[in-house]
mmCIF file of C-alpha atoms in Angstrom:
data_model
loop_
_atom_site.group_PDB
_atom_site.id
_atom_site.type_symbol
_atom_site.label_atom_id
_atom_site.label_comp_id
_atom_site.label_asym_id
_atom_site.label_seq_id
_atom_site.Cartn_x
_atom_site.Cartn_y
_atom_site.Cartn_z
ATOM 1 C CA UNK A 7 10.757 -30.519 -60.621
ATOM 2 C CA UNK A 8 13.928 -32.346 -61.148
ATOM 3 C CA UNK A 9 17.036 -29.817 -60.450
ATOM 4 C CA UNK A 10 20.651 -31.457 -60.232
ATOM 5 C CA UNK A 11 18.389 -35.030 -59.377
ATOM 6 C CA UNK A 12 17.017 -33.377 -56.214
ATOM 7 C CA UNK A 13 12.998 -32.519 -55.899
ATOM 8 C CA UNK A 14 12.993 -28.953 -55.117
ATOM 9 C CA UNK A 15 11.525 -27.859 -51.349
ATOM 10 C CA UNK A 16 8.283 -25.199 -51.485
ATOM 11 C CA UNK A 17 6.267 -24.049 -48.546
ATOM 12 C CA UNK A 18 3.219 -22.205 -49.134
ATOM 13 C CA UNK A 19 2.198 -20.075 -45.811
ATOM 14 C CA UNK A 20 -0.955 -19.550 -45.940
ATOM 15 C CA UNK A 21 -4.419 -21.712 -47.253
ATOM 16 C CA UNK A 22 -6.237 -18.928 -48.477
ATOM 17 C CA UNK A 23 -7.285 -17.972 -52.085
ATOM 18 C CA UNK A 24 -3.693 -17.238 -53.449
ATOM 19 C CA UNK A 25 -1.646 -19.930 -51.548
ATOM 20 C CA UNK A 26 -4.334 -22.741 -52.166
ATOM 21 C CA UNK A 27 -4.099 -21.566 -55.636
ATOM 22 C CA UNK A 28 -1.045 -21.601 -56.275
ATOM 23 C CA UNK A 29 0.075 -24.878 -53.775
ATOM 24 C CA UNK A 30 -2.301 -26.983 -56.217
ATOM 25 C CA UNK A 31 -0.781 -25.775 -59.175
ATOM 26 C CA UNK A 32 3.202 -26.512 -57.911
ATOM 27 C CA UNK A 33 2.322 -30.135 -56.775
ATOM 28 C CA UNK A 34 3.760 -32.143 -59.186
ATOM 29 C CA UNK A 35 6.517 -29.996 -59.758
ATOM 30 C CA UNK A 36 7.900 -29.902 -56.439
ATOM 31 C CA UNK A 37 7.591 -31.256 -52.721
ATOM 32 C CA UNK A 38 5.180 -28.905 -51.848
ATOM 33 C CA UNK A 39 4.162 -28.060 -48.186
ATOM 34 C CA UNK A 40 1.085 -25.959 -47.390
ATOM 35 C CA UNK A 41 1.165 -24.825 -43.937
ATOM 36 C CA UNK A 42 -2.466 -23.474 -42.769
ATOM 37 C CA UNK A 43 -4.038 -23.130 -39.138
ATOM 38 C CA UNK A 44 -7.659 -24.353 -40.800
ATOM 39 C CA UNK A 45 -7.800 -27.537 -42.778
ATOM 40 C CA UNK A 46 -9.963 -26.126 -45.431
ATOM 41 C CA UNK A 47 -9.744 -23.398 -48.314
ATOM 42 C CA UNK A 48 -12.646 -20.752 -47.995
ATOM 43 C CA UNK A 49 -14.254 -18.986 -51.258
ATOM 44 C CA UNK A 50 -14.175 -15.509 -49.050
ATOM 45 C CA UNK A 51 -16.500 -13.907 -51.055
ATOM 46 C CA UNK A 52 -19.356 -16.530 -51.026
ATOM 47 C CA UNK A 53 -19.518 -15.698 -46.898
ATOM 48 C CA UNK A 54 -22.264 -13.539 -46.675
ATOM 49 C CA UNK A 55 -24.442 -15.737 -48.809
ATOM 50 C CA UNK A 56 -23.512 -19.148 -46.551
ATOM 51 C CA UNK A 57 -25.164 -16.798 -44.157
ATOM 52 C CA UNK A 58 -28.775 -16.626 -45.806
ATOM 53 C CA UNK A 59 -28.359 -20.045 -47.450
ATOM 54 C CA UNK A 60 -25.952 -22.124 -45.573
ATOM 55 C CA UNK A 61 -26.022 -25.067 -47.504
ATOM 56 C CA UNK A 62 -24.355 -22.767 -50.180
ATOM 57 C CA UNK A 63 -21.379 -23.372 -47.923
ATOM 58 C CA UNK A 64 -20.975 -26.874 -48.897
ATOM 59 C CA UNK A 65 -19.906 -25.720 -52.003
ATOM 60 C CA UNK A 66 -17.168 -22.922 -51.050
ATOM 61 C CA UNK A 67 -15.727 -24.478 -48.059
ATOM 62 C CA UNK A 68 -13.565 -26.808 -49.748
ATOM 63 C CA UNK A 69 -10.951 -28.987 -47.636
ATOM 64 C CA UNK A 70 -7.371 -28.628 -48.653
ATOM 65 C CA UNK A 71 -7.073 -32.489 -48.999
ATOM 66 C CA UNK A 72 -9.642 -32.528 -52.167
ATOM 67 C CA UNK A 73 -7.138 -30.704 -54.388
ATOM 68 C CA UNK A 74 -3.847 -31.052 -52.822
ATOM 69 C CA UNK A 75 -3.346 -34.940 -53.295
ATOM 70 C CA UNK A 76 -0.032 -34.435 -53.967
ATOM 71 C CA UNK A 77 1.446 -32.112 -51.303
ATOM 72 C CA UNK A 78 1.962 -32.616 -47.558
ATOM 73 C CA UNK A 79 -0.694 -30.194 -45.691
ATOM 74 C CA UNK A 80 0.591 -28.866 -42.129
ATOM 75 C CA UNK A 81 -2.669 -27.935 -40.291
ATOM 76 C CA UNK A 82 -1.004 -25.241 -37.682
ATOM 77 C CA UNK A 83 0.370 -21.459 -37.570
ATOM 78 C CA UNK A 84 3.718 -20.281 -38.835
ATOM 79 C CA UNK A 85 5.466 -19.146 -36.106
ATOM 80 C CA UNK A 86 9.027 -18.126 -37.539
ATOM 81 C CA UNK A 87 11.180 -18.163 -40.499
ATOM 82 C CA UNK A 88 14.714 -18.833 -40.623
ATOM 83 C CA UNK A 89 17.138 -18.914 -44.156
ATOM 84 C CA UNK A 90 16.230 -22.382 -44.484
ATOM 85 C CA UNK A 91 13.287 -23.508 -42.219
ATOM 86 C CA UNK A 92 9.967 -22.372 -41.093
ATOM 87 C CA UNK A 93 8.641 -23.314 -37.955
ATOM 88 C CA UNK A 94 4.878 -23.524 -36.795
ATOM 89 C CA UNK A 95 2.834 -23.417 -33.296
ATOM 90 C CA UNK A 96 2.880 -27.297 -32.913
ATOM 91 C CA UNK A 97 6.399 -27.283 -33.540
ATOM 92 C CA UNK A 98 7.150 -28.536 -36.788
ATOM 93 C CA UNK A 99 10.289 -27.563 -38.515
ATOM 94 C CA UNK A 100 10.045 -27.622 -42.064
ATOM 95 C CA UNK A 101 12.722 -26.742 -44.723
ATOM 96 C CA UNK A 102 12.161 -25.304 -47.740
ATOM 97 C CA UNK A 103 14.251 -24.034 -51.434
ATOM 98 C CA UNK A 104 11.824 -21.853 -52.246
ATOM 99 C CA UNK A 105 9.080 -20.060 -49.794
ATOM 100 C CA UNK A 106 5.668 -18.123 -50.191
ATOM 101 C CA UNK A 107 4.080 -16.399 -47.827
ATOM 102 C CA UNK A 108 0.300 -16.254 -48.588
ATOM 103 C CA UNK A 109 -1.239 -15.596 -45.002
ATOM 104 C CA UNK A 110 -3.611 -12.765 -45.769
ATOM 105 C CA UNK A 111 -5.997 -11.478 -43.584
ATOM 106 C CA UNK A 112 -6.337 -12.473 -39.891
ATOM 107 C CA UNK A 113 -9.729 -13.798 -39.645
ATOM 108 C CA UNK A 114 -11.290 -15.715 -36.330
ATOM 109 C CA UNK A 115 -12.457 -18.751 -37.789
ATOM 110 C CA UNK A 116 -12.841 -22.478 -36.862
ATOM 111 C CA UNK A 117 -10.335 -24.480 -37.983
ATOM 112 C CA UNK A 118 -11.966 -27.325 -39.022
ATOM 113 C CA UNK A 119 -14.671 -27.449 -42.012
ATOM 114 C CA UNK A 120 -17.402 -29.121 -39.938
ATOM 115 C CA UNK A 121 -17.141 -26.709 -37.348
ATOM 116 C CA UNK A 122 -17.113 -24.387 -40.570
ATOM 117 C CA UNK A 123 -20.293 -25.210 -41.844
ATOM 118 C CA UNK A 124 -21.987 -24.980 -38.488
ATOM 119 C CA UNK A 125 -20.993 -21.476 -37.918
ATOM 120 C CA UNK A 126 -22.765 -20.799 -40.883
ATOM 121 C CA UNK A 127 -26.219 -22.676 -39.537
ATOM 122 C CA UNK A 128 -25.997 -20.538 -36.321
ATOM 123 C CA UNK A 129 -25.312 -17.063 -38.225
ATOM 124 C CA UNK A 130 -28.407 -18.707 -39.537
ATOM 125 C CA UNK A 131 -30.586 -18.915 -36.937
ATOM 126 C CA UNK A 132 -29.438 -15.887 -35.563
ATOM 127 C CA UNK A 133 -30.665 -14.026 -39.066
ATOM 128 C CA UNK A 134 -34.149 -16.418 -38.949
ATOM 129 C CA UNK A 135 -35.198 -15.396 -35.475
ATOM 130 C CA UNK A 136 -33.893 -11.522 -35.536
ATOM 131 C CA UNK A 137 -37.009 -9.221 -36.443
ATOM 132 C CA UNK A 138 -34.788 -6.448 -36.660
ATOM 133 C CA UNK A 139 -30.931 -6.621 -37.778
ATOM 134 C CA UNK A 140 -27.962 -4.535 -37.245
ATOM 135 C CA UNK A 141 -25.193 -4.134 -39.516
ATOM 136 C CA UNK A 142 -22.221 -2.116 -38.442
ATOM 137 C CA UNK A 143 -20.079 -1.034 -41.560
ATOM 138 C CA UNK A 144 -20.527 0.143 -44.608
ATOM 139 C CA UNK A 145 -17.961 -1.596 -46.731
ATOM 140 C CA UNK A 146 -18.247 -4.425 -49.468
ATOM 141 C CA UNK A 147 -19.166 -6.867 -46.718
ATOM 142 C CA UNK A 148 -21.727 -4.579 -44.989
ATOM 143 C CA UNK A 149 -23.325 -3.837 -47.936
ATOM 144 C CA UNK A 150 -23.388 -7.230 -49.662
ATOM 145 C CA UNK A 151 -25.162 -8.578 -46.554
ATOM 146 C CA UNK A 152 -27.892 -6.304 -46.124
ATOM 147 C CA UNK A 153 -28.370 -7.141 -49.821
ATOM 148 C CA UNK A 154 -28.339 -10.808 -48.676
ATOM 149 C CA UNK A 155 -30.809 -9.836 -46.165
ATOM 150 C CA UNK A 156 -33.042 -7.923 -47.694
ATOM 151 C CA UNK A 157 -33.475 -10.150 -50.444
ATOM 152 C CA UNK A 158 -34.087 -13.391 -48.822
ATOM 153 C CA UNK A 159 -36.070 -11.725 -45.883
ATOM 154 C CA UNK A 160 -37.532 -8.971 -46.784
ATOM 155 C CA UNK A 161 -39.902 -8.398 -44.222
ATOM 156 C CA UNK A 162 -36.955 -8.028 -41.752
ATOM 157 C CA UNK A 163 -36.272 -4.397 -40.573
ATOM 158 C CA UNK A 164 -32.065 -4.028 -41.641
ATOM 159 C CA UNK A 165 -30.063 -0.973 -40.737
ATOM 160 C CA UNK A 166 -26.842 -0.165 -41.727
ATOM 161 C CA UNK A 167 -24.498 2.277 -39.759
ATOM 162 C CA UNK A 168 -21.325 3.536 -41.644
ATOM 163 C CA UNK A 169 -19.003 5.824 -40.138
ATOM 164 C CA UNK A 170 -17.461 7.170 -43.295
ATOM 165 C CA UNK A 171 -19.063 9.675 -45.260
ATOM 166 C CA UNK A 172 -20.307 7.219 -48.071
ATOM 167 C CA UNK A 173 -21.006 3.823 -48.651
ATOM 168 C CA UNK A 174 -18.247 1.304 -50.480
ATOM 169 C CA UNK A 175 -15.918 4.305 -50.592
ATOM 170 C CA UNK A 176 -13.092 2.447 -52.244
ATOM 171 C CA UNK A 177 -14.826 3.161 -55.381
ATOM 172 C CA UNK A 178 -16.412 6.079 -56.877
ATOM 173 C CA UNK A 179 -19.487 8.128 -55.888
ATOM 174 C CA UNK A 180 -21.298 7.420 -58.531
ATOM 175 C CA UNK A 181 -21.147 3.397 -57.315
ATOM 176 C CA UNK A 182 -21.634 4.461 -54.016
ATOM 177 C CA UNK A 183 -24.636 6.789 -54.981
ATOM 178 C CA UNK A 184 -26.285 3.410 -57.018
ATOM 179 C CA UNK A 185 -25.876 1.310 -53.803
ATOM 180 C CA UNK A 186 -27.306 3.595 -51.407
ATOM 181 C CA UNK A 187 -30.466 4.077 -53.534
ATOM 182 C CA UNK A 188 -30.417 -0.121 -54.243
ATOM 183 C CA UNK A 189 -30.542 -0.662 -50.353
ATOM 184 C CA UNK A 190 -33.006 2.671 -49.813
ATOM 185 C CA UNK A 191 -35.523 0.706 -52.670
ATOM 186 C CA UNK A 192 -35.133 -2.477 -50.533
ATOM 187 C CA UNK A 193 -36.148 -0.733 -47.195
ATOM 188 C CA UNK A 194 -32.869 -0.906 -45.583
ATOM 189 C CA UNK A 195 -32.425 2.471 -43.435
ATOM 190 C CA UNK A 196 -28.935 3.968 -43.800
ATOM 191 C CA UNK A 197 -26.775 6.012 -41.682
ATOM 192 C CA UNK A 198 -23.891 7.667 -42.212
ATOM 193 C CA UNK A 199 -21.051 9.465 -40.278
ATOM 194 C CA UNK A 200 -22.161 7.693 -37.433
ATOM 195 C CA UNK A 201 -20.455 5.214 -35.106
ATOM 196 C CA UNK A 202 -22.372 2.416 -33.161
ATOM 197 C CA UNK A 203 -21.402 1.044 -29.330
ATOM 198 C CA UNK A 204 -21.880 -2.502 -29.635
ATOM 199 C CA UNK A 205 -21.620 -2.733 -25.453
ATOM 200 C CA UNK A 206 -24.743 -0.257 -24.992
ATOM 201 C CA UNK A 207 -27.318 -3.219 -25.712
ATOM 202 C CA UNK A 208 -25.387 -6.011 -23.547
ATOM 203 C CA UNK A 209 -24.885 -3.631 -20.704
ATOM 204 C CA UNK A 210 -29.171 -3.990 -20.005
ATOM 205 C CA UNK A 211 -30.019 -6.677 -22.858
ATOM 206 C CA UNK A 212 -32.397 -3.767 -24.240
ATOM 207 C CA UNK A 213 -31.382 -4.697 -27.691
ATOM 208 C CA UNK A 214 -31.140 -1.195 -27.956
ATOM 209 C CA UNK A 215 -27.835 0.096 -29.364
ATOM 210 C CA UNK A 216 -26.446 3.847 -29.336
ATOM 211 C CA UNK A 217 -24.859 5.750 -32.116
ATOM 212 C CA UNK A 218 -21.710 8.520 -32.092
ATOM 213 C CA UNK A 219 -24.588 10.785 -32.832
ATOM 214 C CA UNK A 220 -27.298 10.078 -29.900
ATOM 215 C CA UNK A 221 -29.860 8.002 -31.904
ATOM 216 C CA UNK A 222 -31.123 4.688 -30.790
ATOM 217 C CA UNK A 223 -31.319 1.772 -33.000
ATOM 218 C CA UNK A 224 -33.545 -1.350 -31.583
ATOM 219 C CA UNK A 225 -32.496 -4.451 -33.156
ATOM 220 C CA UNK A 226 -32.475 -8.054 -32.005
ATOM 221 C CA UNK A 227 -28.797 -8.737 -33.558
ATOM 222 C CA UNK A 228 -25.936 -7.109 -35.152
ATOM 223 C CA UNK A 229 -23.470 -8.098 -37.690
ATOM 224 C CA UNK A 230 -19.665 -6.392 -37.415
ATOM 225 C CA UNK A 231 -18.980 -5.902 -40.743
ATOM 226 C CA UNK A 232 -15.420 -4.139 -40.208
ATOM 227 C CA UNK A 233 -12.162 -4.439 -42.182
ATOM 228 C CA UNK A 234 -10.080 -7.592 -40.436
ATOM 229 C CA UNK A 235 -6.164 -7.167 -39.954
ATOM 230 C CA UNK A 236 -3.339 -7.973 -41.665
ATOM 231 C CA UNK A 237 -1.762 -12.000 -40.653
ATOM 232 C CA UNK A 238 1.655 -10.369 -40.782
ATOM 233 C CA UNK A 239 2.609 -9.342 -37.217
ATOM 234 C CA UNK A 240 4.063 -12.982 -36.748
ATOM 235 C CA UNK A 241 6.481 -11.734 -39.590
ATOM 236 C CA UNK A 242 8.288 -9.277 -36.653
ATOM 237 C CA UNK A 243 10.158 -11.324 -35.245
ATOM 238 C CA UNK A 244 11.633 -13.156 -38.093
ATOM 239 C CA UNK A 245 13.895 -13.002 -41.056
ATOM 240 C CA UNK A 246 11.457 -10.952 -43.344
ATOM 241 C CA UNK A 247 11.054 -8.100 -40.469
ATOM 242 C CA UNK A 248 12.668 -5.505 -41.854
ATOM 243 C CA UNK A 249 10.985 -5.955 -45.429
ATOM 244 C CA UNK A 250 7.535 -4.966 -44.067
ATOM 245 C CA UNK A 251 6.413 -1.745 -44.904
ATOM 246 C CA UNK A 252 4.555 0.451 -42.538
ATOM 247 C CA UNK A 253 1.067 -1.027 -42.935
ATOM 248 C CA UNK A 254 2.781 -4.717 -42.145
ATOM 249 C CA UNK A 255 2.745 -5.381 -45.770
ATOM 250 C CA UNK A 256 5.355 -7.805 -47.174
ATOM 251 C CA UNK A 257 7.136 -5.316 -49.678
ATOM 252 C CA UNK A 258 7.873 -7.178 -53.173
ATOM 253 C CA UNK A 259 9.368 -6.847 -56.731
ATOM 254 C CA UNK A 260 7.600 -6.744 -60.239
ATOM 255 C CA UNK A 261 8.359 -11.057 -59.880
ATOM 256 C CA UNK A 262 6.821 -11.050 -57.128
ATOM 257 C CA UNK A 263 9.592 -11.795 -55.003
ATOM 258 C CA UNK A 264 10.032 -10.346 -51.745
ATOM 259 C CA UNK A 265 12.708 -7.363 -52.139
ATOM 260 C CA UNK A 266 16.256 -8.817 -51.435
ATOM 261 C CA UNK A 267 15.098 -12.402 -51.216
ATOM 262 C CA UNK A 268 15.794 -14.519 -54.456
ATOM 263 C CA UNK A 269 14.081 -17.462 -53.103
ATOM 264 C CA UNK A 270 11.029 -15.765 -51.153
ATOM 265 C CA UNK A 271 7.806 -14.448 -52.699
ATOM 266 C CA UNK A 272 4.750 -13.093 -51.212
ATOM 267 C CA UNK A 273 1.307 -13.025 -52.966
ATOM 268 C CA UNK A 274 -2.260 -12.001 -52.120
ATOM 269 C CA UNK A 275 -3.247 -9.270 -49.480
ATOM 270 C CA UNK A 276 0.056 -9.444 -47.477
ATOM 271 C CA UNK A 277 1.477 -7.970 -50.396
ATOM 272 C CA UNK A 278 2.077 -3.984 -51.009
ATOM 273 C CA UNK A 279 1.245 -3.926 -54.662
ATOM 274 C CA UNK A 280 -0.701 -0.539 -54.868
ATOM 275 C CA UNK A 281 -4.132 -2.191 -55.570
ATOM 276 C CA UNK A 282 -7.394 -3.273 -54.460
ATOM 277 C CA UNK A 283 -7.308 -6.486 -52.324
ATOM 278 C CA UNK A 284 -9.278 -9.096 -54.291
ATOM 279 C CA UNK A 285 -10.117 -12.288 -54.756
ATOM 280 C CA UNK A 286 -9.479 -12.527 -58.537
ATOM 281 C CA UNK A 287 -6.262 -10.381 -58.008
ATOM 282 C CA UNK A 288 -5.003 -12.672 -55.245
ATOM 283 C CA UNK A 289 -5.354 -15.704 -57.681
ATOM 284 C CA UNK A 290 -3.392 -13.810 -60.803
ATOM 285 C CA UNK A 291 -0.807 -13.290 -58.286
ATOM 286 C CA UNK A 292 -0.119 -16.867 -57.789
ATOM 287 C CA UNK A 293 -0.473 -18.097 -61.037
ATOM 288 C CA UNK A 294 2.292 -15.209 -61.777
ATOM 289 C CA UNK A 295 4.697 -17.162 -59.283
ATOM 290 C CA UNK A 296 3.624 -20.637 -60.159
ATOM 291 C CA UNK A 297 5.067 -20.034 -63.191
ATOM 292 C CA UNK A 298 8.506 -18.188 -61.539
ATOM 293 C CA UNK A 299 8.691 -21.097 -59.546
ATOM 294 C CA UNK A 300 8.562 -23.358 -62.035
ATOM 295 C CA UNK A 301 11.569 -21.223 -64.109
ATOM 296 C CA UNK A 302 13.319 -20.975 -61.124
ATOM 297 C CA UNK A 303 13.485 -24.700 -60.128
ATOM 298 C CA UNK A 304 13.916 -25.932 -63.946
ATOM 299 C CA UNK A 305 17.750 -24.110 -63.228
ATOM 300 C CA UNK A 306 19.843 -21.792 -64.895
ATOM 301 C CA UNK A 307 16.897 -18.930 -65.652
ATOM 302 C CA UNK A 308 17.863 -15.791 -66.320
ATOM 303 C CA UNK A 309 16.191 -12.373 -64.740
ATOM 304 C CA UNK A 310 14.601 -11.327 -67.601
ATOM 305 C CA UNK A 311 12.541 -14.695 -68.475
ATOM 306 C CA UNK A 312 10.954 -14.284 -65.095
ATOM 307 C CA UNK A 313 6.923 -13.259 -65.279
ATOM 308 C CA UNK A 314 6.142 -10.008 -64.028
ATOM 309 C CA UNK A 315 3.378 -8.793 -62.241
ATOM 310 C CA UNK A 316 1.489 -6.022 -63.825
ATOM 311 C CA UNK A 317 -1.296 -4.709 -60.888
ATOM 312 C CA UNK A 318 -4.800 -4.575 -61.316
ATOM 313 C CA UNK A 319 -6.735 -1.499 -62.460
ATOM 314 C CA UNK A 320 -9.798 -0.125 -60.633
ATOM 315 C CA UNK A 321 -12.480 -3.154 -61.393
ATOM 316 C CA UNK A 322 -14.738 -4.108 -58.484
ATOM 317 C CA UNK A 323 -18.126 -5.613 -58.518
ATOM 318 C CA UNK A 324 -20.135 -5.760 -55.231
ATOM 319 C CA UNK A 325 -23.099 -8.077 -55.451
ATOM 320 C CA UNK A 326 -26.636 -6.844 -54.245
ATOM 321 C CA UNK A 327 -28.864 -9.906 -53.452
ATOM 322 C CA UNK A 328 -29.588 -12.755 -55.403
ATOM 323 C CA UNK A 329 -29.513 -10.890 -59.458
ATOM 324 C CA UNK A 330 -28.962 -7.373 -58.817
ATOM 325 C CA UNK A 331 -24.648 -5.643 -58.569
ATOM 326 C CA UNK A 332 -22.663 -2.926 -58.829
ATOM 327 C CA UNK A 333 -19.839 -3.115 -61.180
ATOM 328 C CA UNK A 334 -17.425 -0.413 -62.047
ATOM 329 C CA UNK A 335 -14.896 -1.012 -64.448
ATOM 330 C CA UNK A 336 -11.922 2.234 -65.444
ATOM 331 C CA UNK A 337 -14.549 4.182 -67.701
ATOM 332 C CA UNK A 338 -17.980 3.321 -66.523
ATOM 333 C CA UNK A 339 -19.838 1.929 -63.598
ATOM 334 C CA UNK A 340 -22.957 -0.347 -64.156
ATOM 335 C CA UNK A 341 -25.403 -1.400 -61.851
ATOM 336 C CA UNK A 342 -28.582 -3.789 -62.169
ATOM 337 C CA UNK A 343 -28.771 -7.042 -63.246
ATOM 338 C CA UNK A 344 -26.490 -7.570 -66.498
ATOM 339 C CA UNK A 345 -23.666 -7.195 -63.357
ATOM 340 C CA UNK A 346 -25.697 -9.335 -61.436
ATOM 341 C CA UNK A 347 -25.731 -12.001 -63.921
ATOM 342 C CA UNK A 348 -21.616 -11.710 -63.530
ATOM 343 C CA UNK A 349 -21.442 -12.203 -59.951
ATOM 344 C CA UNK A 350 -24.359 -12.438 -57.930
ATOM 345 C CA UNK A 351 -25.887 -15.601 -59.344
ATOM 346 C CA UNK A 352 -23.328 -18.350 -58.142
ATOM 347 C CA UNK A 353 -20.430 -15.773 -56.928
ATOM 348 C CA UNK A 354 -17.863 -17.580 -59.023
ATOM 349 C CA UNK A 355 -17.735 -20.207 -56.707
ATOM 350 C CA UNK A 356 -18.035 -22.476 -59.835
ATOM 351 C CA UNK A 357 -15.511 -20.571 -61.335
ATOM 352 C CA UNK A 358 -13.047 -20.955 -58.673
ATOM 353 C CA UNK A 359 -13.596 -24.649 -57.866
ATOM 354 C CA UNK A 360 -12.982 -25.347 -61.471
ATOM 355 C CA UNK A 361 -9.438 -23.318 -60.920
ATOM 356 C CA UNK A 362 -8.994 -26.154 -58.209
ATOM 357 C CA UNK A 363 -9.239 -28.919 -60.594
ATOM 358 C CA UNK A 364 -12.344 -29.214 -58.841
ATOM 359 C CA UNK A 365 -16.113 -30.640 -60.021
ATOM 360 C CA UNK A 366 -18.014 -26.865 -60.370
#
């Protein structure tokens, strides 16, 4: 976007849902810069089923280069951010009008999409050979694998240890309830209130693992399905240091801005909106400052024409297997296959590759 004859400068921190998102949708407005440690986007949510079918990968591991053909992609870390610059790990120094920071969870992943793709064939294996599997957590991940599990191998023993008192308990009992019985009808055994040392089966290879309550599980693998940390504890020692709140979450305005900063915004999970982190969320969020941006570069824009941010109510869907989910929406929660249809089927990794600009 022309302003005063000059291109305007915007770096997107951060190649995950929201920053991918919304770096595709600035490039031919601005000089955009994405600046990611992988060289790929990754559909999050399609994980657990590269797992069970990993050439489902090939589809939601997408490299940044097939829909950002008109930005400049900077395959390292951000390190630090200055008033005009932000530098990364290999030591590039790049300067920016306008700057989003998009980094999200921190999650230990190859940073290449080959290297991608054959994590996914080993978690594989490791599923194919295991007679008896171990999942530790009892989350949306947790449970959306042993649904993975159970439904493509069903003569595998799966048990599922959950510290808290019930399963998925962002949302309500009555989805928790639904899932516990949809996993019970699949022959996965689950435990709650219980905590699982992952050491006591390397300490004497027994495959034999010990639980906060004295029981023994045998199992030939496990899966860690816990909650990952925020990316934000680079942030400490930069400008934006003092707008973090106490969870490390970059606090921001109904624009989306980050509070104080008129050219800094923040989207997706590093953000403290009071509201579930998700996928679809994380993508409203950018296409909410896409459209600030593009105000803001056009010159001139008053406060009020800026696009606010209105959070998401309580909607979450957690897919069980191949056609079966939960779905609970503000005044009712479904489960079964009409929510299966929604999700489980393709994940809306057709969905979101279309958002891309990209062949479904």
């Amino acid at each position: 976007m022309e302003s005063g004859g000059e291109t305007r400068r915007v770096v997107v921190v951060g190649g995950g849902i929201a920053g991918s998102l919304l770096a595709k949708s600035l490039q031919f407005n601005a000089a955009v810069t994405l600046i990611d440690p992988k060289d790929y986007l990754e559909i999050t949510w399609a994980n657990l089923r590269n797992m069970v079918e990993p050439s489902f990968a090939e589809r939601s591991v997408i490299n940044h280069t097939d829909y950002l053909t008109n930005g400049r992609i900077v395959t390292s870390a951000a390190t630090n951010i200055t008033d005009t610059h932000v530098w990364t790990a290999d030591g590039h120094r790049i300067a920016y009008d306008y700057l989003v920071i998009a980094s999200g969870h921190r999650d230990v992943v190859p940073n290449t999409k080959t290297d991608r793709l054959n994590q996914y064939k080993a978690e594989n294996q490791k599923i194919q050979s295991a007679n008896s599997i171990l999942i530790v957590g009892g989350g949306p991940t947790g449970v959306e694998l042993a649904g993975e599990i159970a439904t493509d191998f069903p003569d595998k023993k799966v048990t599922l240890v959950h510290k808290g008192p019930r399963l998925l308990e962002f949302i309500g009992t009555k989805a928790s309830n639904k899932t516990l019985r949809w996993l019970k009808s699949r022959k996965v055994e689950v435990k709650l209130e219980q905590a699982v040392d992952l050491n006591s089966s390397t300490l004497d290879g027994s495959h034999v693992y010990k639980t906060s309550s004295g029981e023994s599980i045998k199992a030939d693998c496990h899966f860690l399905c816990a909650g990952k940390p925020l990316a934000s504890a680079w942030l400490n020692d930069t400008i934006l240091k003092t707008h973090l709140d106490g969870n490390g979450r970059l606090m921001v305005d109904e624009h989306l801005r980050v509070n104080g900063r008129a050219n800094i915004f923040a989207i997706g999970d590093i953000t403290d909106i009071p509201e579930l982190k998700q996928g679809f969320l994380a993508q409203k969020h950018a296409m909410v400052v896409a459209k600030n941006l593009k105000l803001l570069m056009s010159g001139g824009v008053q406060e009020s024409k800026l696009s606010k941010y209105e959070p998401g109510s309580a909607i979450a869907l957690v897919s069980l297997g191949r056609k079966d989910a939960i779905a609970q929406f503000p005044f009712a929660t479904i489960s079964g296959c009409l929510p299966g249809l929604l999700k489980s089927r393709d994940l809306f990794v057709g969905k979101t590759r279309k958002n891309m600009g990209l062949q479904a």
